[in-house]
Amino acid sequence: MSMRGVVSRSRAKSPWLFHVNTGSCNGCDIEIVAALTPRYDSERLGCVLVGSPRHADVLLATGPVTRQMLSRFVRVYNQVPHPKAVVVVGSCATSGVPFTGSYVMEGPVDRIIPVDVYVVGCPPRPEAIVRGIVTAVKRKFG
Ligand code: SF4
């Protein structure tokens, strides 16, 4: 197996996550935290939340992308090394609803950066978030 294959396989078996709040109400963020707790135990799939986007394989974004967050969000996205997967969590991040037309909104997320998986719901259940991460990892690194 080539070195590239080894790295890709490592990512598939142990995806490191970075979470960015792009203007959410914190509802989705709490569900992401729940997905990492022993009850839903996404660590059994190798998922680890990391403190720097430079260490991440998967970027989790919550919220409609507010004007204040736009430049910071793009900077965080650019700091995640290639190849990377992006999972948007929640209806705000997916579609921008209920903030469509608001002067503070620059999103939804896929208007700003490429998105691999959408996890809809307000907020989505932790099981759906875990499934979204697994789907993104399979698509990008599987
Ligand atoms: S989808 Fe719902 S829970 Fe998530 S950020 Fe939007 S309003 Fe909050």
Tab-separated table of N, CA, C and O in Angstrom, residues 34-112:
chain	number	residue	atom	x	y	z
A	34	ALA	N	-23.143	15.926	22.662
A	34	ALA	CA	-23.816	14.684	23.087
A	34	ALA	C	-23.329	13.490	22.269
A	34	ALA	O	-23.157	12.388	22.799
A	35	ALA	N	-23.104	13.719	20.974
A	35	ALA	CA	-22.649	12.618	20.105
A	35	ALA	C	-21.275	12.106	20.516
A	35	ALA	O	-20.908	10.973	20.201
A	36	LEU	N	-20.528	12.939	21.232
A	36	LEU	CA	-19.178	12.552	21.656
A	36	LEU	C	-19.159	11.939	23.058
A	36	LEU	O	-18.128	11.444	23.497
A	37	THR	N	-20.294	12.009	23.751
A	37	THR	CA	-20.338	11.470	25.115
A	37	THR	C	-20.424	9.943	25.081
A	37	THR	O	-20.745	9.364	24.032
A	38	PRO	N	-20.167	9.280	26.228
A	38	PRO	CA	-20.218	7.809	26.238
A	38	PRO	C	-21.559	7.228	25.801
A	38	PRO	O	-21.626	6.113	25.310
A	39	ARG	N	-22.644	7.988	25.964
A	39	ARG	CA	-23.952	7.427	25.579
A	39	ARG	C	-24.015	7.112	24.076
A	39	ARG	O	-24.522	6.080	23.672
A	40	TYR	N	-23.526	8.031	23.253
A	40	TYR	CA	-23.565	7.810	21.796
A	40	TYR	C	-22.202	7.352	21.276
A	40	TYR	O	-22.106	6.757	20.216
A	41	ASP	N	-21.176	7.678	22.013
A	41	ASP	CA	-19.850	7.073	21.888
A	41	ASP	C	-19.301	7.063	20.461
A	41	ASP	O	-18.968	6.006	19.925
A	42	SER	N	-19.205	8.241	19.872
A	42	SER	CA	-18.624	8.262	18.526
A	42	SER	C	-17.124	7.957	18.568
A	42	SER	O	-16.524	7.691	17.529
A	43	GLU	N	-16.543	7.933	19.771
A	43	GLU	CA	-15.121	7.561	19.872
A	43	GLU	C	-14.886	6.109	19.483
A	43	GLU	O	-13.792	5.729	19.086
A	44	ARG	N	-15.944	5.276	19.572
A	44	ARG	CA	-15.761	3.871	19.163
A	44	ARG	C	-15.474	3.791	17.676
A	44	ARG	O	-14.981	2.788	17.174
A	45	LEU	N	-15.811	4.856	16.942
A	45	LEU	CA	-15.529	4.897	15.508
A	45	LEU	C	-14.219	5.627	15.232
A	45	LEU	O	-13.891	5.908	14.077
A	46	GLY	N	-13.526	5.978	16.298
A	46	GLY	CA	-12.244	6.655	16.143
A	46	GLY	C	-12.356	8.167	16.129
A	46	GLY	O	-11.351	8.857	15.941
A	47	CYS	N	-13.553	8.696	16.311
A	47	CYS	CA	-13.741	10.155	16.234
A	47	CYS	C	-13.176	10.837	17.475
A	47	CYS	O	-13.444	10.414	18.598
A	48	VAL	N	-12.418	11.876	17.251
A	48	VAL	CA	-11.864	12.670	18.343
A	48	VAL	C	-12.042	14.134	17.988
A	48	VAL	O	-11.780	14.540	16.856
A	49	LEU	N	-12.507	14.915	18.971
A	49	LEU	CA	-12.633	16.360	18.752
A	49	LEU	C	-11.278	16.998	19.041
A	49	LEU	O	-10.718	16.797	20.120
A	50	VAL	N	-10.756	17.755	18.095
A	50	VAL	CA	-9.436	18.365	18.283
A	50	VAL	C	-9.570	19.876	18.420
A	50	VAL	O	-10.576	20.471	18.016
A	51	GLY	N	-8.538	20.489	18.989
A	51	GLY	CA	-8.593	21.905	19.306
A	51	GLY	C	-8.088	22.819	18.211
A	51	GLY	O	-8.164	24.045	18.351
A	52	SER	N	-7.567	22.256	17.131
A	52	SER	CA	-7.045	23.092	16.055
A	52	SER	C	-7.520	22.563	14.709
A	52	SER	O	-7.438	21.352	14.455
A	53	PRO	N	-7.959	23.440	13.825
A	53	PRO	CA	-8.360	22.968	12.488
A	53	PRO	C	-7.197	22.360	11.718
A	53	PRO	O	-7.402	21.551	10.826
A	54	ARG	N	-5.975	22.723	12.069
A	54	ARG	CA	-4.806	22.186	11.369
A	54	ARG	C	-4.618	20.698	11.633
A	54	ARG	O	-3.883	20.022	10.925
A	55	HIS	N	-5.273	20.170	12.675
A	55	HIS	CA	-5.145	18.744	13.004
A	55	HIS	C	-6.351	17.946	12.530
A	55	HIS	O	-6.397	16.737	12.739
A	56	ALA	N	-7.329	18.609	11.928
A	56	ALA	CA	-8.624	17.952	11.671
A	56	ALA	C	-8.705	17.327	10.283
A	56	ALA	O	-8.011	17.733	9.344
A	57	ASP	N	-9.579	16.312	10.187
A	57	ASP	CA	-9.939	15.707	8.902
A	57	ASP	C	-11.348	16.118	8.496
A	57	ASP	O	-11.659	16.193	7.314
A	58	VAL	N	-12.196	16.321	9.503
A	58	VAL	CA	-13.604	16.629	9.252
A	58	VAL	C	-13.960	17.938	9.950
A	58	VAL	O	-13.687	18.107	11.139
A	59	LEU	N	-14.577	18.837	9.196
A	59	LEU	CA	-15.033	20.114	9.755
A	59	LEU	C	-16.536	20.039	9.966
A	59	LEU	O	-17.287	19.745	9.024
A	60	LEU	N	-16.974	20.275	11.214
A	60	LEU	CA	-18.403	20.302	11.528
A	60	LEU	C	-18.818	21.759	11.668
A	60	LEU	O	-18.207	22.496	12.452
A	61	ALA	N	-19.832	22.185	10.928
A	61	ALA	CA	-20.263	23.585	10.988
A	61	ALA	C	-21.718	23.656	11.410
A	61	ALA	O	-22.565	22.909	10.908
A	62	THR	N	-21.997	24.544	12.366
A	62	THR	CA	-23.375	24.759	12.820
A	62	THR	C	-23.718	26.240	12.668
A	62	THR	O	-22.891	27.097	12.956
A	63	GLY	N	-24.922	26.523	12.217
A	63	GLY	CA	-25.374	27.908	12.141
A	63	GLY	C	-25.383	28.438	10.722
A	63	GLY	O	-24.767	27.879	9.812
A	64	PRO	N	-26.084	29.532	10.521
A	64	PRO	CA	-26.348	30.023	9.161
A	64	PRO	C	-25.217	30.805	8.505
A	64	PRO	O	-25.351	31.224	7.367
A	65	VAL	N	-24.107	30.983	9.164
A	65	VAL	CA	-22.962	31.804	8.754
A	65	VAL	C	-23.347	33.293	8.785
A	65	VAL	O	-23.868	33.857	7.815
A	66	THR	N	-23.063	33.882	9.902
A	66	THR	CA	-23.354	35.301	10.062
A	66	THR	C	-22.247	36.150	9.441
A	66	THR	O	-21.144	35.655	9.181
A	67	ARG	N	-22.555	37.398	9.231
A	67	ARG	CA	-21.571	38.304	8.633
A	67	ARG	C	-20.308	38.370	9.485
A	67	ARG	O	-19.194	38.394	8.965
A	68	GLN	N	-20.481	38.356	10.800
A	68	GLN	CA	-19.321	38.433	11.701
A	68	GLN	C	-18.441	37.199	11.612
A	68	GLN	O	-17.239	37.259	11.836
A	69	MET	N	-19.047	36.066	11.306
A	69	MET	CA	-18.280	34.807	11.288
A	69	MET	C	-17.677	34.504	9.933
A	69	MET	O	-16.842	33.601	9.821
A	70	LEU	N	-18.078	35.196	8.889
A	70	LEU	CA	-17.694	34.808	7.524
A	70	LEU	C	-16.175	34.670	7.341
A	70	LEU	O	-15.688	33.611	6.950
A	71	SER	N	-15.430	35.714	7.626
A	71	SER	CA	-13.987	35.659	7.357
A	71	SER	C	-13.295	34.648	8.262
A	71	SER	O	-12.369	33.942	7.845
A	72	ARG	N	-13.761	34.550	9.495
A	72	ARG	CA	-13.168	33.573	10.429
A	72	ARG	C	-13.443	32.152	9.955
A	72	ARG	O	-12.573	31.278	10.028
A	73	PHE	N	-14.648	31.929	9.485
A	73	PHE	CA	-15.027	30.596	9.018
A	73	PHE	C	-14.188	30.189	7.800
A	73	PHE	O	-13.680	29.065	7.738
A	74	VAL	N	-14.019	31.092	6.874
A	74	VAL	CA	-13.209	30.790	5.685
A	74	VAL	C	-11.771	30.509	6.093
A	74	VAL	O	-11.123	29.592	5.572
A	75	ARG	N	-11.278	31.267	7.069
A	75	ARG	CA	-9.909	31.043	7.541
A	75	ARG	C	-9.770	29.657	8.180
A	75	ARG	O	-8.816	28.929	7.913
A	76	VAL	N	-10.747	29.294	8.995
A	76	VAL	CA	-10.722	27.965	9.620
A	76	VAL	C	-10.775	26.883	8.547
A	76	VAL	O	-10.009	25.913	8.588
A	77	TYR	N	-11.643	27.050	7.569
A	77	TYR	CA	-11.753	26.052	6.486
A	77	TYR	C	-10.415	25.894	5.765
A	77	TYR	O	-9.972	24.775	5.511
A	78	ASN	N	-9.764	26.981	5.476
A	78	ASN	CA	-8.487	26.918	4.767
A	78	ASN	C	-7.380	26.290	5.605
A	78	ASN	O	-6.396	25.786	5.061
A	79	GLN	N	-7.541	26.325	6.925
A	79	GLN	CA	-6.529	25.742	7.799
A	79	GLN	C	-6.641	24.229	7.921
A	79	GLN	O	-5.681	23.579	8.335
A	80	VAL	N	-7.792	23.669	7.568
A	80	VAL	CA	-7.942	22.210	7.606
A	80	VAL	C	-7.197	21.636	6.402
A	80	VAL	O	-7.451	22.045	5.273
A	81	PRO	N	-6.274	20.691	6.639
A	81	PRO	CA	-5.485	20.169	5.516
A	81	PRO	C	-6.329	19.328	4.552
A	81	PRO	O	-7.300	18.697	4.951
A	82	HIS	N	-5.904	19.297	3.293
A	82	HIS	CA	-6.534	18.441	2.278
A	82	HIS	C	-6.036	17.017	2.426
A	82	HIS	O	-4.873	16.814	2.760
A	83	PRO	N	-6.853	16.001	2.103
A	83	PRO	CA	-8.270	16.104	1.782
A	83	PRO	C	-9.085	16.279	3.062
A	83	PRO	O	-8.706	15.767	4.101
A	84	LYS	N	-10.188	16.992	2.959
A	84	LYS	CA	-11.002	17.254	4.141
A	84	LYS	C	-12.467	17.045	3.806
A	84	LYS	O	-12.867	17.176	2.640
A	85	ALA	N	-13.218	16.699	4.830
A	85	ALA	CA	-14.660	16.531	4.658
A	85	ALA	C	-15.365	17.616	5.459
A	85	ALA	O	-14.900	18.003	6.534
A	86	VAL	N	-16.484	18.095	4.927
A	86	VAL	CA	-17.268	19.114	5.624
A	86	VAL	C	-18.669	18.564	5.872
A	86	VAL	O	-19.337	18.101	4.946
A	87	VAL	N	-19.080	18.599	7.134
A	87	VAL	CA	-20.421	18.163	7.514
A	87	VAL	C	-21.134	19.360	8.124
A	87	VAL	O	-20.634	19.949	9.083
A	88	VAL	N	-22.274	19.741	7.552
A	88	VAL	CA	-23.046	20.810	8.158
A	88	VAL	C	-24.120	20.177	9.038
A	88	VAL	O	-24.745	19.191	8.669
A	89	VAL	N	-24.285	20.751	10.214
A	89	VAL	CA	-25.182	20.190	11.219
A	89	VAL	C	-26.302	21.183	11.498
A	89	VAL	O	-26.042	22.302	11.943
A	90	GLY	N	-27.526	20.758	11.215
A	90	GLY	CA	-28.690	21.576	11.527
A	90	GLY	C	-29.281	22.277	10.316
A	90	GLY	O	-28.620	22.487	9.301
A	91	SER	N	-30.536	22.626	10.457
A	91	SER	CA	-31.261	23.252	9.348
A	91	SER	C	-30.740	24.648	9.036
A	91	SER	O	-30.745	25.070	7.880
A	92	CYS	N	-30.282	25.363	10.053
A	92	CYS	CA	-29.746	26.711	9.796
A	92	CYS	C	-28.539	26.645	8.878
A	92	CYS	O	-28.425	27.397	7.921
A	93	ALA	N	-27.624	25.725	9.184
A	93	ALA	CA	-26.401	25.597	8.379
A	93	ALA	C	-26.708	25.026	7.005
A	93	ALA	O	-26.051	25.357	6.015
A	94	THR	N	-27.726	24.167	6.932
A	94	THR	CA	-28.067	23.510	5.679
A	94	THR	C	-28.753	24.449	4.697
A	94	THR	O	-28.403	24.504	3.512
A	95	SER	N	-29.728	25.207	5.215
A	95	SER	CA	-30.553	26.006	4.297
A	95	SER	C	-30.608	27.492	4.635
A	95	SER	O	-31.052	28.298	3.827
A	96	GLY	N	-30.200	27.833	5.842
A	96	GLY	CA	-30.300	29.230	6.257
A	96	GLY	C	-31.624	29.582	6.896
A	96	GLY	O	-31.753	30.613	7.545
A	97	VAL	N	-32.607	28.734	6.688
A	97	VAL	CA	-33.907	28.969	7.328
A	97	VAL	C	-33.716	28.822	8.836
A	97	VAL	O	-33.021	27.906	9.265
A	98	PRO	N	-34.237	29.671	9.665
A	98	PRO	CA	-35.247	30.701	9.451
A	98	PRO	C	-34.671	32.102	9.256
A	98	PRO	O	-35.389	33.079	9.456
A	99	PHE	N	-33.401	32.189	8.878
A	99	PHE	CA	-32.780	33.510	8.785
A	99	PHE	C	-32.675	34.025	7.352
A	99	PHE	O	-32.005	35.027	7.106
A	100	THR	N	-33.297	33.329	6.413
A	100	THR	CA	-33.225	33.732	5.020
A	100	THR	C	-33.665	35.192	4.854
A	100	THR	O	-34.711	35.588	5.362
A	101	GLY	N	-32.839	35.954	4.162
A	101	GLY	CA	-33.181	37.353	3.919
A	101	GLY	C	-32.687	38.301	4.985
A	101	GLY	O	-32.770	39.518	4.826
A	102	SER	N	-32.155	37.750	6.091
A	102	SER	CA	-31.673	38.617	7.162
A	102	SER	C	-30.409	39.352	6.729
A	102	SER	O	-29.557	38.782	6.041
A	103	TYR	N	-30.272	40.579	7.160
A	103	TYR	CA	-29.088	41.359	6.791
A	103	TYR	C	-27.823	40.841	7.437
A	103	TYR	O	-26.718	41.180	7.021
A	104	VAL	N	-27.949	39.990	8.472
A	104	VAL	CA	-26.754	39.472	9.144
A	104	VAL	C	-26.264	38.178	8.529
A	104	VAL	O	-25.211	37.679	8.893
A	105	MET	N	-27.009	37.614	7.591
A	105	MET	CA	-26.682	36.275	7.118
A	105	MET	C	-25.929	36.278	5.806
A	105	MET	O	-26.311	36.957	4.863
A	106	GLU	N	-24.844	35.491	5.751
A	106	GLU	CA	-24.068	35.330	4.521
A	106	GLU	C	-24.229	33.932	3.940
A	106	GLU	O	-23.805	33.665	2.834
A	107	GLY	N	-24.766	33.007	4.733
A	107	GLY	CA	-24.880	31.610	4.337
A	107	GLY	C	-26.117	31.328	3.527
A	107	GLY	O	-26.708	32.261	2.984
A	108	PRO	N	-26.493	30.057	3.419
A	108	PRO	CA	-26.043	28.910	4.200
A	108	PRO	C	-24.601	28.492	3.894
A	108	PRO	O	-23.965	29.084	3.012
A	109	VAL	N	-24.132	27.476	4.593
A	109	VAL	CA	-22.721	27.098	4.537
A	109	VAL	C	-22.267	26.787	3.111
A	109	VAL	O	-21.179	27.191	2.692
A	110	ASP	N	-23.114	26.099	2.324
A	110	ASP	CA	-22.658	25.695	0.978
A	110	ASP	C	-22.575	26.867	0.009
A	110	ASP	O	-22.145	26.695	-1.128
A	111	ARG	N	-22.983	28.043	0.442
A	111	ARG	CA	-22.747	29.248	-0.361
A	111	ARG	C	-21.317	29.761	-0.150
A	111	ARG	O	-20.813	30.559	-0.933
A	112	ILE	N	-20.685	29.283	0.923
A	112	ILE	CA	-19.358	29.779	1.296
A	112	ILE	C	-18.265	28.766	0.958
A	112	ILE	O	-17.228	29.133	0.404
